[in-house]
């Protein structure tokens, strides 16, 4: 039977975002350990914010693309519970693709520093407010852990199907 694949745009955005999100998780944990007030810390924070806002734009494009294109049906052998779990994980991953950058952006807006996007200052609507900054930094941190858990679940699902020799599932999200 012919495999139903995601379209090439969906596949390209999936892998581009996957690489960027993994890099951002590493970058996030690395940069918070750098010495406060150092140039190195500011440089990495600025990079993290610019890549993060780019990811928010990509997530928006991805969502619009997903909603406006026909989704490939899963093969018949996938059990109903597995279908539900895969769909729930995918929906939650979409939610995190927005909560993660938005919480980071809001926390930054209450840090007292102007947020720049690849060097361009964004409208500075926030103000220095340590309580709100801490609240949204906390949300950003919790959401990073939720995102990591969901990714582990997502990757475990992929490995499970590969282990069961159901390789056509992986091919659905690969160029061909
Ligand atoms: C940050 C990393 C990742 C995110 C946010 C992510 C998110 C998603 C989402 C939301 C879908 C549903 C299709 C869509 O609407 O785009 C999906 C499908 C898929 N992902 Fe990922 N993914 C990530 C990393 C990975 C990795 C590392 C692998 C491989 C081990 C992988 C393999 C797949 C496969 C094979 C599918 C197709 C599932 C199906 O048959 O429906 N993903 N991914
Ligand atoms: C998908 C995109 C993003 C991912 C995966 C991500 C991930 C992370 C991670 C893992 C951390 C370290 C854990 C923590 O202390 O919270 C972190 C910290 C941080 N992120 Fe993000 N982030 C993203 C987007 C953004 C954006 C768009 C901004 C701001 C415009 C931002 C601002 C920050 C800041 C300021 C911190 C340091 C918080 C602190 O001082 O503890 N992030 N991020």
Coordinates of C-alpha atoms and ligand atoms in Angstrom, one line a residue:
X1 CA 0.0 0.0 0.0
X2 CA 1.3 3.5 -0.9
X3 CA 2.5 5.5 2.2
X4 CA 0.7 8.7 2.9
X5 CA 3.3 11.3 3.7
X6 CA 3.2 14.8 5.1
X7 CA 3.9 17.4 2.4
X8 CA 7.4 18.6 1.8
X9 CA 6.7 22.0 3.5
X10 CA 5.5 20.3 6.6
X11 CA 8.5 18.0 6.6
X12 CA 11.0 20.8 6.1
X13 CA 9.5 22.9 8.9
X14 CA 9.3 19.8 11.2
X15 CA 13.0 19.1 11.0
X16 CA 14.1 22.7 10.9
X17 CA 12.2 23.4 14.1
X18 CA 13.3 20.2 15.7
X19 CA 17.0 21.1 15.2
X20 CA 16.4 24.7 16.4
X21 CA 14.3 23.6 19.5
X22 CA 17.0 21.1 20.6
X23 CA 19.6 23.8 20.2
X24 CA 17.5 26.3 22.2
X25 CA 17.0 23.9 25.1
X26 CA 20.8 23.4 25.3
X27 CA 21.4 27.1 24.9
X28 CA 18.8 28.0 27.5
X29 CA 20.3 25.8 30.2
X30 CA 23.9 26.8 29.3
X31 CA 23.3 30.6 29.3
X32 CA 21.6 30.8 32.7
X33 CA 24.8 29.4 34.3
X34 CA 27.0 32.2 32.8
X35 CA 28.2 35.0 35.1
X36 CA 25.6 37.7 35.7
X37 CA 26.5 41.0 34.0
X38 CA 29.1 39.5 31.7
X39 CA 29.2 40.3 28.0
X40 CA 29.1 36.6 27.2
X41 CA 25.8 36.2 29.1
X42 CA 24.2 39.2 27.3
X43 CA 25.4 37.8 23.9
X44 CA 24.0 34.4 24.5
X45 CA 20.7 35.8 25.9
X46 CA 20.3 38.0 22.8
X47 CA 20.9 35.0 20.6
X48 CA 18.4 32.9 22.5
X49 CA 15.8 35.6 22.3
X50 CA 16.3 36.0 18.5
X51 CA 16.2 32.3 17.7
X52 CA 13.2 31.9 20.1
X53 CA 11.2 34.6 18.4
X54 CA 12.1 33.1 15.0
X55 CA 10.7 29.8 16.3
X56 CA 7.5 31.5 17.3
X57 CA 7.1 32.8 13.7
X58 CA 7.9 29.4 12.3
X59 CA 5.3 27.8 14.7
X60 CA 2.7 30.3 13.4
X61 CA 3.5 29.4 9.7
X62 CA 3.4 25.7 10.6
X63 CA 0.0 26.0 12.3
X64 CA -1.5 27.9 9.4
X65 CA 0.0 25.4 6.9
X66 CA -1.3 22.4 9.0
X67 CA -4.8 23.9 9.2
X68 CA -5.0 24.7 5.5
X69 CA -3.6 21.4 4.2
X70 CA -5.0 17.8 4.2
X71 CA -3.3 15.6 6.9
X72 CA -2.1 12.2 5.8
X73 CA -4.2 9.4 7.3
X74 CA -2.4 7.0 9.7
X75 CA -1.9 3.4 8.5
X76 CA -4.8 1.0 9.4
X77 CA -2.7 -1.1 11.7
X78 CA -2.3 1.7 14.3
X79 CA -4.5 0.9 17.2
X80 CA -7.2 3.4 18.4
X81 CA -5.3 4.1 21.7
X82 CA -2.1 4.8 19.8
X83 CA -3.9 7.1 17.5
X84 CA -5.3 9.0 20.4
X85 CA -1.9 9.2 22.1
X86 CA -0.1 10.4 19.0
X87 CA -2.7 13.1 18.3
X88 CA -2.7 14.3 21.9
X89 CA 1.1 14.5 21.9
X90 CA 1.1 16.4 18.6
X91 CA -1.5 18.9 19.9
X92 CA 0.4 19.4 23.1
X93 CA 3.6 19.9 21.2
X94 CA 1.9 22.6 19.2
X95 CA 0.7 24.3 22.4
X96 CA 4.3 24.2 23.8
X97 CA 5.6 25.7 20.5
X98 CA 3.7 28.8 21.5
X99 CA 3.8 28.8 25.3
X100 CA 7.6 28.4 25.3
X101 CA 8.5 31.5 23.2
X102 CA 5.6 33.7 24.4
X103 CA 6.4 33.1 28.1
X104 CA 10.1 33.9 27.3
X105 CA 9.1 37.1 25.5
X106 CA 6.8 38.3 28.3
X107 CA 9.4 37.6 31.0
X108 CA 12.0 39.5 29.0
X109 CA 9.6 42.4 28.6
X110 CA 9.4 42.8 32.4
X111 CA 13.2 42.5 32.8
X112 CA 13.9 46.2 32.3
X113 CA 15.9 45.4 29.1
X114 CA 14.7 46.1 25.6
X115 CA 14.1 42.9 23.6
X116 CA 15.9 42.8 20.3
X117 CA 15.1 40.6 17.3
X118 CA 18.4 39.9 15.5
X119 CA 19.6 43.4 16.6
X120 CA 16.3 45.2 15.8
X121 CA 14.7 46.7 19.0
X122 CA 11.1 45.6 19.4
X123 CA 8.4 47.9 20.8
X124 CA 9.2 48.1 24.5
X125 CA 5.7 47.9 26.1
X126 CA 6.9 46.3 29.4
X127 CA 8.6 47.8 32.4
X128 CA 11.1 46.6 35.1
X129 CA 8.9 44.5 37.3
X130 CA 10.8 41.7 39.2
X131 CA 7.6 39.9 40.4
X132 CA 6.2 39.6 36.8
X133 CA 9.6 38.8 35.5
X134 CA 10.0 35.9 38.0
X135 CA 6.4 34.7 37.3
X136 CA 7.0 34.4 33.6
X137 CA 10.5 33.1 34.0
X138 CA 8.9 30.3 36.2
X139 CA 6.3 29.6 33.5
X140 CA 9.1 29.5 30.9
X141 CA 11.1 27.0 33.0
X142 CA 8.1 24.7 33.7
X143 CA 7.1 24.8 30.1
X144 CA 10.6 23.8 29.1
X145 CA 10.3 20.7 31.3
X146 CA 6.9 19.9 29.8
X147 CA 8.3 20.3 26.3
X148 CA 11.2 18.0 27.1
X149 CA 8.8 15.4 28.6
X150 CA 6.6 15.6 25.5
X151 CA 9.6 15.3 23.2
X152 CA 10.8 12.2 25.1
X153 CA 7.3 10.7 24.6
X154 CA 7.2 11.7 20.9
X155 CA 10.7 10.2 20.2
X156 CA 9.8 7.0 22.3
X157 CA 6.7 6.6 20.0
X158 CA 8.9 6.9 16.9
X159 CA 11.5 4.4 18.3
X160 CA 8.7 1.9 19.3
X161 CA 7.4 1.8 15.7
X162 CA 10.8 1.5 14.2
X163 CA 11.5 -1.4 16.7
X164 CA 8.3 -3.1 15.5
X165 CA 9.6 -2.7 12.0
X166 CA 6.8 -0.3 11.1
X167 CA 9.3 1.9 9.2
X168 CA 6.6 3.5 7.0
X169 CA 5.6 5.7 9.9
X170 CA 9.0 7.4 10.0
X171 CA 8.9 7.8 6.2
X172 CA 5.7 9.8 6.6
X173 CA 7.9 12.6 8.0
X174 CA 10.8 12.1 5.7
X175 CA 11.5 13.6 2.2
X176 CA 10.9 11.2 -0.6
Ligands
LIG1 C1 11.6 19.7 18.9 C2 11.4 18.5 18.3 C3 10.2 18.0 17.7 C4 8.9 18.6 17.6 C5 8.4 19.9 18.2 C6 8.1 17.6 16.9 C7 6.7 17.8 16.6 C8 6.0 17.0 15.8 C9 4.6 17.2 15.5 C10 3.7 18.3 16.0 C11 4.2 16.2 14.6 C12 2.8 16.1 14.0 C13 2.9 16.5 12.5 C14 2.8 18.0 12.4 O1 1.7 18.5 12.5 O2 3.8 18.6 12.1 C15 5.3 15.4 14.4 C16 5.3 14.2 13.6 C17 6.4 13.4 13.6 N1 7.7 13.5 14.2 FE1 8.2 15.0 15.3 N2 8.8 16.6 16.5 C18 10.1 16.8 17.0 C19 11.2 15.9 16.8 C20 11.2 14.7 16.2 C21 12.3 13.7 16.2 C22 13.6 13.9 16.9 C23 11.8 12.7 15.5 C24 12.6 11.4 15.2 C25 13.1 10.6 16.1 C26 10.5 13.0 15.1 C27 9.7 12.2 14.2 C28 8.4 12.4 13.8 C29 7.7 11.5 12.9 C30 8.2 10.2 12.3 C31 6.4 12.1 12.8 C32 5.2 11.6 11.9 C33 4.3 10.9 12.8 C34 3.1 10.4 12.0 O3 3.2 9.4 11.4 O4 2.0 11.1 12.1 N3 10.1 14.2 15.5 N4 6.4 15.9 15.2
LIG2 C1 10.9 27.6 21.5 C2 11.6 28.5 22.0 C3 12.4 28.5 23.3 C4 12.9 27.5 24.0 C5 12.9 26.0 23.6 C6 13.5 28.0 25.2 C7 14.1 27.3 26.2 C8 14.7 27.8 27.3 C9 15.3 27.0 28.3 C10 15.5 25.5 28.3 C11 15.8 27.9 29.3 C12 16.6 27.5 30.6 C13 15.6 27.2 31.7 C14 15.1 28.4 32.4 O1 15.8 28.9 33.2 O2 14.0 28.8 32.0 C15 15.5 29.2 28.8 C16 15.8 30.4 29.5 C17 15.4 31.7 29.1 N1 14.7 32.0 28.0 FE1 14.0 30.7 26.6 N2 13.3 29.4 25.2 C18 12.6 29.7 24.0 C19 12.3 31.0 23.6 C20 12.6 32.2 24.3 C21 12.2 33.5 23.9 C22 11.4 33.9 22.6 C23 12.7 34.4 24.8 C24 12.6 35.9 24.9 C25 12.3 36.7 23.9 C26 13.3 33.6 25.8 C27 14.0 34.1 27.0 C28 14.6 33.4 27.9 C29 15.2 34.0 29.1 C30 15.3 35.5 29.4 C31 15.7 32.9 29.8 C32 16.5 33.0 31.2 C33 15.5 32.9 32.3 C34 16.3 33.0 33.6 O3 16.9 34.1 33.8 O4 16.3 32.0 34.3 N3 13.3 32.3 25.5 N4 14.8 29.2 27.6

